[in-house]
Amino acid sequence: MAHRLLPGEIFWSKRYNFFLSKGYTLRVRYSPSWVPSWHGKHGMNALPQFYEDHVAVANCDALDATSHDGTIVFIKKIYNDEHPFEEQIALYLSSEQLRKDPANHCVPIIDNFEDDEEKNIHYIVMPLLRPCNHPEFEIVAEVLDFMKQVLQGLKFMHDNRVTHGDCVTINIMMDAKYLCPYGWHPIAVEDTRNFIGKLYHKNRSDVEVVYYFIDFGLSTLHPQGQTRFVTAQTGRDNEVPEFEFEIPYDPFKADIFILGHMFQTEFLTKYRRLEDLEPLTRLMTAQSPDERPTAEDALKSFERIRDIFTASSRAQRRLRGIDESEAESVAKDVAFATKQSINHIWSWHSRR
């Protein structure tokens, strides 16, 4: 948050009219004529945090905007000399033919265009998404749905000869239009769009949530008949064994490790009642790439495990925190069951 534009934000402010010409309006903060809403105010009214336009963008490579039809989107800036294939791969995975595949969990690309000043800079336009873990997962079924979708998505990419290279938590987002039906602020995601009232969200398990891979800056498209090995493409996960050595490695098996490691750190080390998933994640994170499954085999193994959860109705149980005592867990289970019952009754009445 800032009282004035940060250095990285000035880039966007200077191009306010350019984006306007493309059909996208940046928030008022980036208008050339912006005057902070709290200027000239007194007392509590002079506090910037009460105003939407105090929200600064931390990641200056992407910014939200409103399209001509009122839809909120995200515009990502790509430097072609740094990531020469990112736009190409994103557009390939979002092509009309591949978009028809329900297993495609790669972010849709709405638009793309070149900067009017620097030819090295290109932009891709994506829908507004939320971090995949905000709000937090509450029941086992929600974790299973997430894992199913991302494993399907990884298999889809691999089937189409694309490796992601950086499929960590931050690069998996969700379409939350049904989860948060009244919207949210695109940057300050814990707040409402206009900073009035409290952000409302439904239960993740009660609505359709679709997860998407984003950020193809470290991705590779592997042409038919050519080697699948790459070098020097280390992402955010520093635990991948292959990244320790400057030798060619199989990026398909590296993707498997990264995703398996993400499952471990995001779920298995945080929650109980997911223990049946441990053998799969251990296999996915084997030190030897040859011992790891393919994306297809990982998905098949997961589906067998999911069926065990579903058959025993354990999928509907609350995720217990790894540090919860037995007494604490029982109390939280009862409170959660009560909340779920009230929510279902409320939903039933609201549909009548």
CSV table of C-alpha atoms in Angstrom, one decimal:
chain,number,residue,atom,x,y,z
A,1,MET,CA,0.0,0.0,0.0
A,2,ALA,CA,1.3,3.5,-0.8
A,3,HIS,CA,0.5,7.2,-0.7
A,4,ARG,CA,2.1,7.7,-4.0
A,5,LEU,CA,3.0,5.7,-7.0
A,6,LEU,CA,5.8,3.2,-6.5
A,7,PRO,CA,8.6,3.2,-9.1
A,8,GLY,CA,7.2,0.1,-10.9
A,9,GLU,CA,3.7,1.6,-11.0
A,10,ILE,CA,4.9,4.6,-13.0
A,11,PHE,CA,5.3,2.3,-16.0
A,12,TRP,CA,1.6,1.6,-16.0
A,13,SER,CA,0.6,5.2,-15.3
A,14,LYS,CA,2.6,6.4,-18.3
A,15,ARG,CA,0.6,4.0,-20.5
A,16,TYR,CA,-2.8,4.7,-19.1
A,17,ASN,CA,-4.0,6.2,-22.4
A,18,PHE,CA,-2.4,3.4,-24.4
A,19,PHE,CA,-4.3,0.7,-22.5
A,20,LEU,CA,-7.5,2.9,-22.9
A,21,SER,CA,-7.0,2.8,-26.6
A,22,LYS,CA,-6.9,-1.0,-26.4
A,23,GLY,CA,-10.2,-1.1,-24.5
A,24,TYR,CA,-8.8,-1.4,-21.0
A,25,THR,CA,-9.2,1.2,-18.2
A,26,LEU,CA,-6.7,1.0,-15.4
A,27,ARG,CA,-7.8,1.9,-11.9
A,28,VAL,CA,-8.1,5.6,-11.1
A,29,ARG,CA,-4.8,5.4,-9.2
A,30,TYR,CA,-3.0,5.1,-12.5
A,31,SER,CA,-4.8,7.9,-14.3
A,32,PRO,CA,-2.5,10.8,-15.3
A,33,SER,CA,-4.9,13.1,-13.5
A,34,TRP,CA,-5.0,11.1,-10.2
A,35,VAL,CA,-5.3,13.0,-7.0
A,36,PRO,CA,-5.4,10.7,-3.9
A,37,SER,CA,-8.8,10.6,-2.4
A,38,TRP,CA,-7.6,11.4,1.1
A,39,HIS,CA,-5.8,14.6,0.1
A,40,GLY,CA,-7.4,17.6,1.7
A,41,LYS,CA,-9.3,15.5,4.2
A,42,HIS,CA,-8.9,15.8,8.0
A,43,GLY,CA,-8.9,13.4,11.0
A,44,MET,CA,-10.0,9.9,10.3
A,45,ASN,CA,-11.0,10.8,6.8
A,46,ALA,CA,-7.4,11.6,6.0
A,47,LEU,CA,-6.3,8.0,6.5
A,48,PRO,CA,-5.3,6.5,3.1
A,49,GLN,CA,-6.3,2.9,4.1
A,50,PHE,CA,-10.0,3.9,3.9
A,51,TYR,CA,-9.8,4.5,0.2
A,52,GLU,CA,-9.5,2.1,-2.7
A,53,ASP,CA,-7.0,4.1,-4.6
A,54,HIS,CA,-4.3,3.7,-1.8
A,55,VAL,CA,-3.8,0.1,-3.0
A,56,ALA,CA,-0.4,-0.2,-4.7
A,57,VAL,CA,0.6,-3.2,-6.8
A,58,ALA,CA,3.4,-5.3,-5.4
A,59,ASN,CA,4.1,-7.3,-8.6
A,60,CYS,CA,4.6,-4.6,-11.3
A,61,ASP,CA,4.6,-7.2,-14.1
A,62,ALA,CA,0.8,-7.5,-13.9
A,63,LEU,CA,-2.0,-5.1,-13.2
A,64,ASP,CA,-5.8,-5.3,-13.1
A,65,ALA,CA,-8.0,-3.3,-15.5
A,66,THR,CA,-11.6,-3.0,-16.6
A,67,SER,CA,-12.5,-4.0,-20.1
A,68,HIS,CA,-15.0,-2.0,-22.2
A,69,ASP,CA,-17.8,-4.3,-21.2
A,70,GLY,CA,-17.1,-3.8,-17.5
A,71,THR,CA,-15.3,-7.1,-16.9
A,72,ILE,CA,-12.3,-7.0,-14.6
A,73,VAL,CA,-9.2,-8.5,-16.2
A,74,PHE,CA,-5.4,-8.8,-15.6
A,75,ILE,CA,-2.8,-7.5,-18.0
A,76,LYS,CA,0.6,-9.1,-17.8
A,77,LYS,CA,3.7,-7.5,-19.2
A,78,ILE,CA,6.2,-9.8,-20.9
A,79,TYR,CA,9.7,-8.9,-21.8
A,80,ASN,CA,10.5,-11.0,-24.8
A,81,ASP,CA,14.2,-10.9,-24.3
A,82,GLU,CA,13.8,-12.5,-20.9
A,83,HIS,CA,11.0,-14.9,-21.7
A,84,PRO,CA,11.0,-15.3,-25.5
A,85,PHE,CA,8.5,-18.2,-25.5
A,86,GLU,CA,6.0,-17.3,-22.8
A,87,GLU,CA,3.5,-15.5,-25.0
A,88,GLN,CA,3.7,-18.2,-27.7
A,89,ILE,CA,3.1,-21.0,-25.2
A,90,ALA,CA,0.3,-19.2,-23.4
A,91,LEU,CA,-1.5,-18.5,-26.7
A,92,TYR,CA,-0.9,-22.1,-27.8
A,93,LEU,CA,-2.4,-23.6,-24.7
A,94,SER,CA,-5.3,-21.1,-25.0
A,95,SER,CA,-5.9,-21.8,-28.7
A,96,GLU,CA,-9.5,-22.5,-29.8
A,97,GLN,CA,-8.9,-26.2,-30.3
A,98,LEU,CA,-7.1,-26.8,-27.0
A,99,ARG,CA,-9.6,-24.7,-25.1
A,100,LYS,CA,-12.3,-27.2,-26.0
A,101,ASP,CA,-10.6,-29.9,-23.9
A,102,PRO,CA,-12.2,-30.0,-20.4
A,103,ALA,CA,-8.8,-31.2,-19.0
A,104,ASN,CA,-7.2,-27.8,-20.1
A,105,HIS,CA,-6.5,-26.0,-16.8
A,106,CYS,CA,-4.2,-23.4,-18.4
A,107,VAL,CA,-5.4,-19.8,-17.9
A,108,PRO,CA,-7.4,-18.5,-20.9
A,109,ILE,CA,-5.8,-15.7,-22.8
A,110,ILE,CA,-8.4,-13.0,-23.7
A,111,ASP,CA,-6.2,-10.7,-25.7
A,112,ASN,CA,-2.6,-10.0,-26.6
A,113,PHE,CA,-0.8,-7.0,-28.1
A,114,GLU,CA,2.5,-5.2,-28.4
A,115,ASP,CA,3.6,-2.1,-26.5
A,116,ASP,CA,3.4,1.0,-28.5
A,117,GLU,CA,6.8,2.3,-27.4
A,118,GLU,CA,9.0,-0.7,-26.6
A,119,LYS,CA,8.8,-3.5,-29.2
A,120,ASN,CA,10.4,-5.9,-26.7
A,121,ILE,CA,7.4,-5.7,-24.5
A,122,HIS,CA,4.2,-7.6,-25.2
A,123,TYR,CA,1.0,-8.0,-23.1
A,124,ILE,CA,-1.4,-10.9,-22.5
A,125,VAL,CA,-4.8,-10.3,-21.0
A,126,MET,CA,-6.3,-12.9,-18.6
A,127,PRO,CA,-9.5,-13.1,-16.5
A,128,LEU,CA,-9.5,-12.0,-12.9
A,129,LEU,CA,-8.5,-15.0,-10.7
A,130,ARG,CA,-7.9,-15.5,-7.0
A,131,PRO,CA,-5.0,-17.3,-5.2
A,132,CYS,CA,-5.9,-21.0,-5.1
A,133,ASN,CA,-5.7,-21.2,-1.3
A,134,HIS,CA,-7.6,-18.1,-0.3
A,135,PRO,CA,-10.0,-18.7,1.4
A,136,GLU,CA,-8.3,-21.8,3.0
A,137,PHE,CA,-9.5,-25.3,2.2
A,138,GLU,CA,-11.9,-26.7,4.8
A,139,ILE,CA,-12.8,-30.2,4.0
A,140,VAL,CA,-11.0,-33.2,2.4
A,141,ALA,CA,-13.2,-33.1,-0.7
A,142,GLU,CA,-12.0,-29.7,-1.5
A,143,VAL,CA,-8.4,-30.8,-1.5
A,144,LEU,CA,-9.2,-33.8,-3.6
A,145,ASP,CA,-11.0,-31.6,-6.2
A,146,PHE,CA,-8.0,-29.3,-6.4
A,147,MET,CA,-5.5,-32.2,-6.8
A,148,LYS,CA,-7.7,-33.8,-9.5
A,149,GLN,CA,-7.9,-30.6,-11.5
A,150,VAL,CA,-4.2,-29.8,-11.3
A,151,LEU,CA,-3.2,-33.3,-12.1
A,152,GLN,CA,-5.6,-33.3,-15.1
A,153,GLY,CA,-4.1,-29.9,-16.1
A,154,LEU,CA,-0.5,-31.2,-15.9
A,155,LYS,CA,-1.3,-34.3,-17.9
A,156,PHE,CA,-3.0,-32.0,-20.5
A,157,MET,CA,0.1,-29.9,-20.8
A,158,HIS,CA,2.4,-32.9,-21.0
A,159,ASP,CA,0.1,-34.6,-23.6
A,160,ASN,CA,0.5,-31.4,-25.7
A,161,ARG,CA,4.3,-31.4,-25.3
A,162,VAL,CA,4.5,-28.5,-22.8
A,163,THR,CA,6.3,-28.5,-19.5
A,164,HIS,CA,5.4,-25.8,-17.0
A,165,GLY,CA,8.7,-25.6,-15.1
A,166,ASP,CA,7.3,-23.7,-12.1
A,167,CYS,CA,4.0,-25.2,-11.0
A,168,VAL,CA,4.1,-24.1,-7.4
A,169,THR,CA,1.2,-22.8,-5.4
A,170,ILE,CA,1.6,-19.2,-6.4
A,171,ASN,CA,1.2,-20.2,-10.1
A,172,ILE,CA,-2.1,-22.0,-9.6
A,173,MET,CA,-5.1,-19.7,-9.4
A,174,MET,CA,-8.8,-20.2,-9.3
A,175,ASP,CA,-11.9,-18.8,-11.0
A,176,ALA,CA,-13.8,-17.7,-7.9
A,177,LYS,CA,-16.8,-16.0,-9.5
A,178,TYR,CA,-19.2,-18.4,-7.7
A,179,LEU,CA,-17.1,-18.7,-4.6
A,180,CYS,CA,-17.1,-14.9,-4.1
A,181,PRO,CA,-20.3,-13.9,-6.0
A,182,TYR,CA,-20.0,-10.2,-5.1
A,183,GLY,CA,-16.5,-9.9,-6.3
A,184,TRP,CA,-13.3,-8.8,-4.5
A,185,HIS,CA,-10.5,-6.3,-4.9
A,186,PRO,CA,-8.1,-7.6,-7.5
A,187,ILE,CA,-5.0,-6.6,-5.5
A,188,ALA,CA,-6.1,-6.5,-1.9
A,189,VAL,CA,-7.9,-9.9,-2.2
A,190,GLU,CA,-9.1,-9.9,1.4
A,191,ASP,CA,-11.2,-6.8,0.7
A,192,THR,CA,-14.3,-5.9,-1.3
A,193,ARG,CA,-13.8,-4.1,-4.6
A,194,ASN,CA,-14.7,-0.7,-3.1
A,195,PHE,CA,-13.4,-1.3,0.4
A,196,ILE,CA,-17.0,-1.1,1.8
A,197,GLY,CA,-18.2,-3.9,3.9
A,198,LYS,CA,-16.7,-7.4,4.5
A,199,LEU,CA,-15.7,-9.8,1.8
A,200,TYR,CA,-18.3,-12.5,1.4
A,201,HIS,CA,-17.5,-16.0,0.2
A,202,LYS,CA,-19.5,-19.2,0.0
A,203,ASN,CA,-18.2,-22.7,1.0
A,204,ARG,CA,-15.7,-23.9,-1.6
A,205,SER,CA,-17.4,-27.3,-1.6
A,206,ASP,CA,-20.9,-25.8,-2.4
A,207,VAL,CA,-19.9,-24.1,-5.7
A,208,GLU,CA,-18.0,-24.8,-8.9
A,209,VAL,CA,-14.3,-23.7,-8.6
A,210,VAL,CA,-12.0,-24.1,-11.5
A,211,TYR,CA,-8.2,-24.0,-11.0
A,212,TYR,CA,-5.8,-22.7,-13.6
A,213,PHE,CA,-2.1,-22.8,-14.2
A,214,ILE,CA,-0.6,-19.4,-14.9
A,215,ASP,CA,2.9,-18.0,-15.7
A,216,PHE,CA,4.6,-19.8,-18.5
A,217,GLY,CA,7.8,-17.9,-18.3
A,218,LEU,CA,9.8,-21.0,-17.5
A,219,SER,CA,7.7,-23.3,-19.7
A,220,THR,CA,9.0,-25.2,-22.7
A,221,LEU,CA,7.2,-26.4,-25.8
A,222,HIS,CA,8.9,-29.6,-27.0
A,223,PRO,CA,8.7,-30.2,-30.8
A,224,GLN,CA,7.9,-33.7,-32.0
A,225,GLY,CA,11.0,-35.8,-32.4
A,226,GLN,CA,13.4,-33.5,-30.5
A,227,THR,CA,15.1,-34.1,-27.2
A,228,ARG,CA,12.9,-33.5,-24.1
A,229,PHE,CA,15.9,-32.5,-22.0
A,230,VAL,CA,16.5,-28.9,-20.9
A,231,THR,CA,19.1,-27.0,-18.8
A,232,ALA,CA,19.3,-24.0,-16.4
A,233,GLN,CA,15.5,-23.4,-15.9
A,234,THR,CA,15.2,-23.4,-12.2
A,235,GLY,CA,12.0,-22.1,-10.7
A,236,ARG,CA,10.8,-21.3,-7.2
A,237,ASP,CA,11.1,-24.8,-5.8
A,238,ASN,CA,14.7,-25.1,-4.7
A,239,GLU,CA,14.1,-28.7,-3.6
A,240,VAL,CA,14.1,-30.2,-7.1
A,241,PRO,CA,17.2,-32.5,-7.1
A,242,GLU,CA,17.9,-31.9,-10.8
A,243,PHE,CA,18.3,-28.2,-10.2
A,244,GLU,CA,21.4,-28.7,-8.1
A,245,PHE,CA,23.5,-29.7,-11.2
A,246,GLU,CA,24.1,-27.8,-14.4
A,247,ILE,CA,23.4,-30.8,-16.6
A,248,PRO,CA,20.4,-31.5,-18.9
A,249,TYR,CA,17.4,-32.9,-17.1
A,250,ASP,CA,13.9,-34.2,-18.0
A,251,PRO,CA,11.5,-31.2,-17.3
A,252,PHE,CA,8.5,-33.6,-17.4
A,253,LYS,CA,9.8,-35.4,-14.4
A,254,ALA,CA,10.8,-32.1,-12.8
A,255,ASP,CA,7.1,-30.9,-13.1
A,256,ILE,CA,6.0,-34.1,-11.3
A,257,PHE,CA,8.4,-33.4,-8.4
A,258,ILE,CA,7.3,-29.7,-8.1
A,259,LEU,CA,3.6,-30.6,-8.0
A,260,GLY,CA,4.1,-33.5,-5.6
A,261,HIS,CA,6.2,-31.2,-3.3
A,262,MET,CA,3.5,-28.6,-3.5
A,263,PHE,CA,0.9,-31.2,-2.4
A,264,GLN,CA,3.1,-32.0,0.5
A,265,THR,CA,3.8,-28.5,1.7
A,266,GLU,CA,0.4,-27.1,1.0
A,267,PHE,CA,-1.7,-29.9,2.4
A,268,LEU,CA,0.1,-32.9,4.0
A,269,THR,CA,2.3,-30.9,6.4
A,270,LYS,CA,-0.7,-28.6,7.3
A,271,TYR,CA,-3.6,-31.0,7.7
A,272,ARG,CA,-4.5,-34.4,9.1
A,273,ARG,CA,-7.0,-36.8,7.4
A,274,LEU,CA,-5.0,-36.8,4.1
A,275,GLU,CA,-2.6,-39.6,5.1
A,276,ASP,CA,-3.7,-41.9,2.2
A,277,LEU,CA,-2.2,-39.4,-0.2
A,278,GLU,CA,1.3,-39.7,1.3
A,279,PRO,CA,2.4,-42.7,-0.9
A,280,LEU,CA,1.6,-40.9,-4.1
A,281,THR,CA,3.4,-37.7,-3.1
A,282,ARG,CA,6.4,-39.6,-1.9
A,283,LEU,CA,6.5,-41.3,-5.3
A,284,MET,CA,6.1,-38.0,-7.1
A,285,THR,CA,9.0,-36.5,-5.1
A,286,ALA,CA,11.4,-39.4,-5.5
A,287,GLN,CA,15.0,-38.3,-5.6
A,288,SER,CA,15.6,-40.2,-8.9
A,289,PRO,CA,13.5,-38.8,-11.8
A,290,ASP,CA,13.3,-42.4,-13.2
A,291,GLU,CA,11.3,-43.5,-10.1
A,292,ARG,CA,8.7,-40.7,-10.5
A,293,PRO,CA,5.4,-41.5,-12.3
A,294,THR,CA,4.3,-39.7,-15.5
A,295,ALA,CA,1.5,-37.2,-15.2
A,296,GLU,CA,-0.9,-39.8,-16.6
A,297,ASP,CA,0.2,-42.4,-14.0
A,298,ALA,CA,0.1,-39.9,-11.2
A,299,LEU,CA,-3.5,-39.0,-12.1
A,300,LYS,CA,-4.6,-42.7,-12.3
A,301,SER,CA,-3.0,-43.4,-8.9
A,302,PHE,CA,-4.8,-40.3,-7.5
A,303,GLU,CA,-8.1,-41.4,-8.8
A,304,ARG,CA,-7.8,-44.7,-7.1
A,305,ILE,CA,-7.1,-43.0,-3.8
A,306,ARG,CA,-9.9,-40.5,-4.3
A,307,ASP,CA,-12.3,-43.4,-4.8
A,308,ILE,CA,-11.3,-44.8,-1.4
A,309,PHE,CA,-12.0,-41.5,0.3
A,310,THR,CA,-15.4,-41.2,-1.5
A,311,ALA,CA,-16.5,-44.7,-0.8
A,312,SER,CA,-16.0,-44.3,2.9
A,313,SER,CA,-17.5,-40.8,3.0
A,314,ARG,CA,-14.3,-39.5,4.5
A,315,ALA,CA,-14.1,-36.9,1.8
A,316,GLN,CA,-16.7,-34.8,3.6
A,317,ARG,CA,-14.7,-34.6,6.9
A,318,ARG,CA,-13.1,-31.4,8.1
A,319,LEU,CA,-9.4,-30.9,7.5
A,320,ARG,CA,-7.8,-31.1,11.0
A,321,GLY,CA,-4.8,-28.8,11.6
A,322,ILE,CA,-1.6,-30.8,12.1
A,323,ASP,CA,-1.0,-29.2,15.5
A,324,GLU,CA,-4.6,-29.5,16.8
A,325,SER,CA,-5.0,-31.5,20.1
A,326,GLU,CA,-7.7,-34.2,20.1
A,327,ALA,CA,-10.0,-32.1,22.3
A,328,GLU,CA,-9.5,-29.1,20.1
A,329,SER,CA,-10.2,-31.2,17.0
A,330,VAL,CA,-13.5,-32.6,18.4
A,331,ALA,CA,-14.7,-29.1,19.3
A,332,LYS,CA,-13.8,-27.7,15.9
A,333,ASP,CA,-15.5,-30.7,14.2
A,334,VAL,CA,-18.7,-30.0,16.1
A,335,ALA,CA,-18.6,-26.3,15.3
A,336,PHE,CA,-17.9,-26.9,11.7
A,337,ALA,CA,-20.7,-29.4,11.3
A,338,THR,CA,-23.1,-26.9,12.9
A,339,LYS,CA,-21.9,-24.1,10.6
A,340,GLN,CA,-22.4,-26.4,7.6
A,341,SER,CA,-25.9,-27.3,8.6
A,342,ILE,CA,-26.9,-23.7,9.0
A,343,ASN,CA,-25.3,-22.8,5.7
A,344,HIS,CA,-27.2,-25.6,3.9
A,345,ILE,CA,-30.5,-24.5,5.5
A,346,TRP,CA,-29.9,-20.9,4.5
A,347,SER,CA,-29.0,-22.0,1.0
A,348,TRP,CA,-32.2,-24.1,0.8
A,349,HIS,CA,-34.4,-21.2,1.9
A,350,SER,CA,-32.7,-18.7,-0.4
A,351,ARG,CA,-33.5,-21.0,-3.4
A,352,ARG,CA,-37.2,-21.2,-2.6
